[in-house]
Coordinates of C-alpha atoms in Angstrom, one line a residue:
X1 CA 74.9 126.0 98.2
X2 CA 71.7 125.6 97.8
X3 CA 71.4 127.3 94.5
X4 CA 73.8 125.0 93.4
X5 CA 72.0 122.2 94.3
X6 CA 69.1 123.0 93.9
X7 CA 66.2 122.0 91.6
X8 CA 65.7 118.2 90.0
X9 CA 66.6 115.5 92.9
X10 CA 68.1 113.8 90.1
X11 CA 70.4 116.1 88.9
X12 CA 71.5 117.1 92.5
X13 CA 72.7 113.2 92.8
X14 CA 75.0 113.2 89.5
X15 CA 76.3 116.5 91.1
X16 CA 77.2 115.5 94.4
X17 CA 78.2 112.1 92.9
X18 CA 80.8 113.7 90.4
X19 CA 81.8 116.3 93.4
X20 CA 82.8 113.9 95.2
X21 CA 84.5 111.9 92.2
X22 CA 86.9 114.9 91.7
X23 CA 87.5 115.2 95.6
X24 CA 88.7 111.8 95.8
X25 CA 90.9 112.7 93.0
X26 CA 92.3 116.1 93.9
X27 CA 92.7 114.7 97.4
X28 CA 95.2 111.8 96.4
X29 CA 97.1 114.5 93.8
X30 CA 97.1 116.9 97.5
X31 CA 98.2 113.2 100.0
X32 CA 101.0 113.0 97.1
X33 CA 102.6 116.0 97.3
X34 CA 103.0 116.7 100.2
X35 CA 104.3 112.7 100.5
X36 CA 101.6 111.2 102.8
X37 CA 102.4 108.2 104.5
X38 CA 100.5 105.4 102.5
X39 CA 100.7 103.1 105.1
X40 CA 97.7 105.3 106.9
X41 CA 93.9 103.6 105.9
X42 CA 92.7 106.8 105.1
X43 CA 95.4 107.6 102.6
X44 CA 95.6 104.1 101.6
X45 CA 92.3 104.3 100.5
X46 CA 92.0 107.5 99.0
X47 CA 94.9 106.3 96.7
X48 CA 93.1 102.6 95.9
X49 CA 89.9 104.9 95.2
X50 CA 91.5 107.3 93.3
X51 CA 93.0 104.3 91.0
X52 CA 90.0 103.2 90.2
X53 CA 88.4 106.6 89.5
X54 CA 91.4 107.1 87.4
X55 CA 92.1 103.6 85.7
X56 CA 91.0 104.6 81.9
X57 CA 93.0 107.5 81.9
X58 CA 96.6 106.6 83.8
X59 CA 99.7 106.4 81.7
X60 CA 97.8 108.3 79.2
X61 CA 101.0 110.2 78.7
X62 CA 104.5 109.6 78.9
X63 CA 105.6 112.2 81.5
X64 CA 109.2 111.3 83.2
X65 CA 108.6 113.8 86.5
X66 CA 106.5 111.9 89.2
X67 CA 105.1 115.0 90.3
X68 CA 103.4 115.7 86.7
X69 CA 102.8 112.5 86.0
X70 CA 100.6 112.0 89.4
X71 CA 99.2 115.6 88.9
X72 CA 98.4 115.0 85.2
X73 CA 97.0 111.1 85.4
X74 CA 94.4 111.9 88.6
X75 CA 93.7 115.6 87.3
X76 CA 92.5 114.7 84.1
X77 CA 89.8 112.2 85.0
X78 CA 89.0 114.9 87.3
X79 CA 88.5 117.3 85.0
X80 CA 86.3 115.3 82.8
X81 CA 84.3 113.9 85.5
X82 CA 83.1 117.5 86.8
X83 CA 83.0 118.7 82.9
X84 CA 81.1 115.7 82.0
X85 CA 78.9 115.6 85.1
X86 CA 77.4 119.0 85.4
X87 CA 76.9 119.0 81.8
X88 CA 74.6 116.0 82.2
X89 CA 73.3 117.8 85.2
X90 CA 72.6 120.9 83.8
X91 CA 70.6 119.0 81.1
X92 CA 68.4 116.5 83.5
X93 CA 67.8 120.1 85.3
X94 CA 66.3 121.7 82.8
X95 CA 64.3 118.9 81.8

């Protein structure tokens, strides 16, 4: 972990920042598979955070199955978030 981490102060924030971006994300995609009741606070607001993280992205695409649609519109901005992130991190690092 620490190699990860490591270096530039700066670049360790955007990476824990967008780490945790991504867990909020993959954790909601995880609560809605296995159909978590939304009525608990923690899931509640996992999903309200994770509708934020995702709100330029959602409905994106047209996909009829719930399950792809969920795994597809939270996975995404996910994606991009961590691509985007450590890319920007990696850069501030070696500056």
């Amino acid at each position: 972990m620490s190699r990860r981490y490591g270096g530039n102060p700066a670049a360790t924030g955007i990476l824990v920042i967008v780490d945790v971006m991504a867990l909020i994300l993959i954790l909601w995609i995880a609560f809605f598979l296995v159909n978590a009741n939304t009525a608990n606070d923690i899931v509640s607001w996992v999903r309200h955070a994770a509708d934020w993280l995702s709100g330029w992205s959602r409905d994106m695409f047209t996909i009829r199955d719930d399950t792809w649609r969920t795994i597809v519109n939270y996975g995404l901005p996910a994606v991009v978030y961590l691509l985007i992130g450590h890319a920007v991190a990696g850069r501030v690092n070696r500056s």
